[in-house]
Amino acid sequence: MMYNTIGRRESEWAGMTAREVRDIGSQSGSIMVIPVGSIEQHGNHLPVVTDSLLVEAMVDAAVERTDDVPLVVSPTVWSGFSPHHLPFGGTLSLDFENLRAILENIAHTGLENGFDAVLFVNGHGGNGPLIGSVVSTVGVDTDAEVLGTTYFELASDRIEALRDTETGGMAHGGEFETSLMLAVRPDLVGDISERDGEPMDEHYQWAGQDLLDGGSVGVYRSFDVYSNSGAIGLPEEASAEKGERIRSIIGDELASLLRAVHENNA
């Protein structure tokens, strides 16, 4: 619960006083970081908070590596755009327009504290096009630099070398996300000894095949077309060790991005 966890990291917006937020925002090259996740089904072995929890963990890994960068991390936007997950239950989804407005409002009001840049860090594939839109709609109305990224698209070539599955095995709730959850919150991971997912099987070869292969063609599919459980991929190939290595790679890459944003705006 938020009441007994807020304030454990110096960079947490929610644990600061207003003056402390403004003091960091006034520093040269300061950055406001906004993690964006979702609450949606992840099969029978992972909790619905997976995307929000993991994006927060990836941002935390990057912040641990950037003590020299003035930044503040907003509370994670925990609900995303997830209509394709609704058939399985457990999903709390916002409409596209509502989520876009929420992110725009958070960014604009946050930037009023003097920050030179704002970075949206996304943890849910369905939010990708929306984050891209918000970068433009916020950017056109502010002098601050506005950026957006999806964490599992960072350093995908280095993560590719760690996988034990073929393309399709690191899809929704598969080897990738299950490994990360085993590394950061193993207590929330259910039994993966029995196969809960199945490799991604998308008809169009140009469309996304898994989290590391987003594809060049977008196509809408409800997730019950792909899977009986809601998971896609091979979670049984996951491991905590692999998750730690993935988190370290992403933490390094995201930290490098944060330093680059700081230097460009200092």
Coordinates of C-alpha atoms in Angstrom, one line a residue:
M1 CA 0.0 0.0 0.0
M2 CA 1.1 3.5 -0.7
Y3 CA 0.8 4.7 2.9
N4 CA 3.7 2.6 4.1
T5 CA 6.0 2.7 1.0
I6 CA 6.1 6.4 -0.1
G7 CA 9.3 8.3 0.7
R8 CA 11.7 5.4 0.6
R9 CA 13.4 6.8 -2.4
E10 CA 14.7 10.4 -2.5
S11 CA 13.5 10.9 -6.0
E12 CA 9.8 10.1 -5.3
W13 CA 7.6 13.1 -6.1
A14 CA 4.8 11.9 -3.7
G15 CA 7.1 11.8 -0.7
M16 CA 8.5 15.3 -1.1
T17 CA 7.3 18.6 0.0
A18 CA 6.2 21.1 -2.6
R19 CA 9.4 23.2 -1.9
E20 CA 11.6 20.1 -2.5
V21 CA 9.9 19.4 -5.8
R22 CA 10.4 23.0 -6.9
D23 CA 14.0 23.0 -5.8
I24 CA 14.8 20.1 -8.0
G25 CA 12.7 21.5 -10.8
S26 CA 14.7 24.7 -10.7
Q27 CA 18.0 23.0 -11.3
S28 CA 19.6 23.1 -14.7
G29 CA 18.7 20.1 -16.9
S30 CA 16.0 18.8 -14.4
I31 CA 13.7 16.0 -15.5
M32 CA 10.3 14.9 -14.5
V33 CA 9.8 11.2 -15.1
I34 CA 6.3 9.8 -15.5
P35 CA 6.0 5.9 -15.4
V36 CA 2.9 4.6 -17.2
G37 CA 1.6 1.1 -16.7
S38 CA -1.7 -0.8 -16.7
I39 CA -3.9 -3.1 -14.6
E40 CA -4.7 -6.0 -16.9
Q41 CA -4.7 -9.8 -17.0
H42 CA -1.4 -11.6 -17.4
G43 CA -2.6 -15.2 -17.5
N44 CA -3.0 -17.5 -14.5
H45 CA 0.5 -17.0 -13.1
L46 CA 1.1 -13.3 -13.0
P47 CA -0.9 -10.5 -11.2
V48 CA -2.8 -7.8 -13.0
V49 CA -0.4 -5.2 -11.7
T50 CA 2.5 -6.6 -13.7
D51 CA 2.9 -3.8 -16.2
S52 CA 2.7 -1.0 -13.6
L53 CA 5.0 -2.9 -11.1
L54 CA 7.6 -3.6 -13.7
V55 CA 7.8 -0.1 -15.3
E56 CA 8.2 1.3 -11.7
A57 CA 11.0 -1.3 -11.1
M58 CA 12.8 -0.4 -14.3
V59 CA 12.6 3.4 -13.5
D60 CA 13.9 2.6 -10.1
A61 CA 16.8 0.7 -11.5
A62 CA 17.7 3.7 -13.7
V63 CA 17.4 6.2 -10.9
E64 CA 19.8 4.1 -8.8
R65 CA 22.4 4.7 -11.6
T66 CA 21.8 8.5 -12.0
D67 CA 22.6 10.1 -8.7
D68 CA 24.2 13.0 -10.6
V69 CA 21.0 13.9 -12.5
P70 CA 18.3 16.2 -11.0
L71 CA 15.1 14.3 -11.4
V72 CA 11.8 13.5 -9.7
V73 CA 9.6 10.4 -10.5
S74 CA 5.9 11.0 -10.4
P75 CA 3.6 8.3 -9.0
T76 CA 3.0 5.6 -11.5
V77 CA 0.0 6.0 -13.7
W78 CA -1.4 2.6 -13.0
S79 CA -4.2 2.2 -15.5
G80 CA -3.6 2.1 -19.2
F81 CA -5.4 1.6 -22.5
S82 CA -6.2 -2.2 -22.4
P83 CA -9.5 -2.9 -24.2
H84 CA -7.9 -6.0 -25.9
H85 CA -7.6 -7.7 -22.5
L86 CA -11.2 -7.2 -21.2
P87 CA -12.5 -10.7 -22.3
F88 CA -10.4 -12.4 -19.6
G89 CA -11.6 -10.1 -16.7
G90 CA -9.4 -8.5 -14.1
T91 CA -8.6 -5.5 -16.3
L92 CA -9.2 -1.8 -15.4
S93 CA -8.8 0.1 -18.7
L94 CA -9.2 3.8 -19.5
D95 CA -10.5 5.1 -22.8
F96 CA -7.8 6.4 -25.1
E97 CA -8.9 10.0 -24.9
N98 CA -9.2 9.9 -21.1
L99 CA -5.7 8.5 -20.6
R100 CA -4.3 11.0 -23.0
A101 CA -5.9 13.8 -21.1
I102 CA -4.6 12.4 -17.8
L103 CA -1.1 12.2 -19.0
E104 CA -1.2 15.7 -20.6
N105 CA -2.6 17.2 -17.3
I106 CA 0.1 15.4 -15.2
A107 CA 2.9 16.6 -17.5
H108 CA 1.7 20.2 -17.8
T109 CA 1.1 20.7 -14.1
G110 CA 4.4 19.0 -13.3
L111 CA 6.3 21.2 -15.6
E112 CA 5.0 24.3 -13.8
N113 CA 7.5 23.4 -11.1
G114 CA 10.3 24.4 -13.4
F115 CA 11.5 21.2 -15.0
D116 CA 13.4 21.4 -18.2
A117 CA 12.2 18.1 -19.5
V118 CA 9.6 15.4 -19.0
L119 CA 10.1 11.7 -19.9
F120 CA 7.2 9.3 -20.1
V121 CA 8.4 5.7 -19.5
N122 CA 5.8 3.2 -20.7
G123 CA 5.4 -0.4 -19.5
H124 CA 2.4 -1.6 -21.6
G125 CA 2.4 -2.3 -25.3
G126 CA -1.1 -1.0 -25.8
N127 CA 0.0 2.4 -24.5
G128 CA 2.7 2.9 -27.1
P129 CA 0.8 4.9 -29.8
L130 CA -0.9 6.9 -27.0
I131 CA 2.5 7.9 -25.5
G132 CA 3.7 8.9 -28.9
S133 CA 0.7 11.2 -29.3
V134 CA 1.1 12.7 -25.8
V135 CA 4.7 13.6 -26.6
S136 CA 3.5 15.7 -29.4
T137 CA 0.4 17.2 -27.7
V138 CA 2.4 18.2 -24.6
G139 CA 5.5 19.2 -26.6
V140 CA 3.7 21.7 -28.8
D141 CA 2.4 23.6 -25.7
T142 CA 5.6 23.9 -23.7
D143 CA 9.2 25.1 -24.0
A144 CA 10.4 22.0 -22.0
E145 CA 11.7 19.0 -23.9
V146 CA 9.1 16.1 -24.0
L147 CA 10.1 12.6 -24.6
G148 CA 8.6 9.1 -24.4
T149 CA 9.9 5.5 -24.4
T150 CA 8.7 2.0 -23.8
Y151 CA 11.2 0.3 -21.5
F152 CA 11.1 -3.2 -23.1
E153 CA 12.1 -1.6 -26.5
L154 CA 15.3 -0.3 -24.9
A155 CA 18.4 -2.4 -25.6
S156 CA 16.3 -5.1 -27.2
D157 CA 19.3 -6.5 -29.1
R158 CA 21.2 -7.2 -25.8
I159 CA 18.1 -8.8 -24.2
E160 CA 17.6 -10.9 -27.3
A161 CA 20.9 -12.6 -26.5
L162 CA 19.5 -13.7 -23.2
R163 CA 16.4 -15.5 -24.3
D164 CA 15.9 -19.2 -24.3
T165 CA 12.8 -19.1 -26.5
E166 CA 12.3 -18.3 -30.2
T167 CA 10.5 -15.2 -31.3
G168 CA 7.0 -15.3 -29.8
G169 CA 8.1 -16.8 -26.4
M170 CA 8.7 -13.3 -24.9
A171 CA 5.1 -12.1 -25.5
H172 CA 2.5 -11.1 -23.0
G173 CA 3.1 -12.9 -19.7
G174 CA 5.9 -15.0 -21.3
E175 CA 9.6 -15.5 -20.7
F176 CA 10.4 -11.8 -20.5
E177 CA 7.8 -10.5 -18.0
T178 CA 7.8 -13.6 -15.9
S179 CA 11.6 -13.5 -15.5
L180 CA 11.4 -9.9 -14.4
M181 CA 8.6 -10.7 -11.9
L182 CA 10.6 -13.6 -10.5
A183 CA 13.5 -11.2 -10.0
V184 CA 11.6 -8.3 -8.3
R185 CA 8.5 -9.8 -6.8
P186 CA 8.6 -13.6 -6.8
D187 CA 5.9 -13.8 -4.1
L188 CA 3.4 -12.6 -6.7
V189 CA 4.3 -15.2 -9.3
G190 CA 2.1 -18.3 -9.5
D191 CA 2.9 -21.8 -10.7
I192 CA 4.8 -21.8 -14.0
S193 CA 5.6 -25.5 -14.0
E194 CA 2.4 -26.1 -16.0
R195 CA 2.3 -24.3 -19.3
D196 CA 0.2 -21.2 -18.9
G197 CA 1.0 -19.5 -22.2
E198 CA 1.6 -20.4 -25.8
P199 CA 4.0 -18.8 -28.4
M200 CA 2.7 -15.8 -30.2
D201 CA 1.0 -16.8 -33.5
E202 CA 0.2 -13.7 -35.5
H203 CA -1.0 -14.3 -39.1
Y204 CA 0.8 -11.3 -40.5
Q205 CA 4.6 -11.7 -40.5
W206 CA 5.0 -7.9 -40.5
A207 CA 3.0 -7.5 -37.3
G208 CA 4.4 -7.7 -33.7
Q209 CA 5.5 -11.2 -32.7
D210 CA 6.6 -10.5 -29.1
L211 CA 7.8 -7.8 -26.7
L212 CA 11.2 -7.6 -28.5
D213 CA 9.6 -7.6 -32.0
G214 CA 7.0 -4.9 -32.2
G215 CA 6.6 -5.3 -36.0
S216 CA 6.0 -2.7 -38.7
V217 CA 2.3 -3.3 -39.1
G218 CA -0.3 -2.7 -36.4
V219 CA -3.4 -4.9 -36.2
Y220 CA -6.1 -5.1 -33.6
R221 CA -6.8 -8.4 -32.0
S222 CA -8.6 -9.3 -28.8
F223 CA -6.2 -11.4 -26.7
D224 CA -8.7 -14.3 -26.6
V225 CA -7.9 -14.9 -30.2
Y226 CA -4.3 -15.7 -29.3
S227 CA -4.6 -17.5 -26.0
N228 CA -7.0 -19.5 -23.8
S229 CA -5.3 -18.3 -20.6
G230 CA -4.6 -14.7 -21.5
A231 CA -0.8 -15.4 -21.4
I232 CA 1.2 -15.5 -24.6
G233 CA 4.7 -16.8 -24.8
L234 CA 6.6 -19.4 -22.7
P235 CA 6.7 -18.4 -19.0
E236 CA 8.1 -21.8 -18.1
E237 CA 11.4 -20.6 -19.6
A238 CA 11.6 -17.8 -17.2
S239 CA 14.1 -17.5 -14.3
A240 CA 15.0 -14.9 -11.6
E241 CA 18.6 -14.8 -12.8
K242 CA 17.5 -13.9 -16.3
G243 CA 15.2 -11.3 -14.9
E244 CA 18.0 -9.7 -12.9
R245 CA 20.1 -9.5 -16.0
I246 CA 17.3 -8.0 -18.0
R247 CA 16.6 -5.4 -15.3
S248 CA 20.3 -4.5 -15.2
I249 CA 20.5 -4.0 -18.9
I250 CA 17.3 -1.9 -19.0
G251 CA 18.4 0.1 -16.0
D252 CA 21.8 0.9 -17.6
E253 CA 20.1 1.9 -20.9
L254 CA 17.4 4.0 -19.3
A255 CA 20.0 5.7 -17.1
S256 CA 22.0 6.6 -20.2
L257 CA 18.9 8.1 -21.7
L258 CA 18.3 10.2 -18.6
R259 CA 21.8 11.5 -18.6
A260 CA 21.6 12.4 -22.2
V261 CA 18.3 14.3 -21.6
H262 CA 19.9 16.1 -18.7
E263 CA 23.0 17.1 -20.7
N264 CA 20.9 18.3 -23.6
N265 CA 18.8 20.5 -21.4
A266 CA 21.5 21.8 -18.9

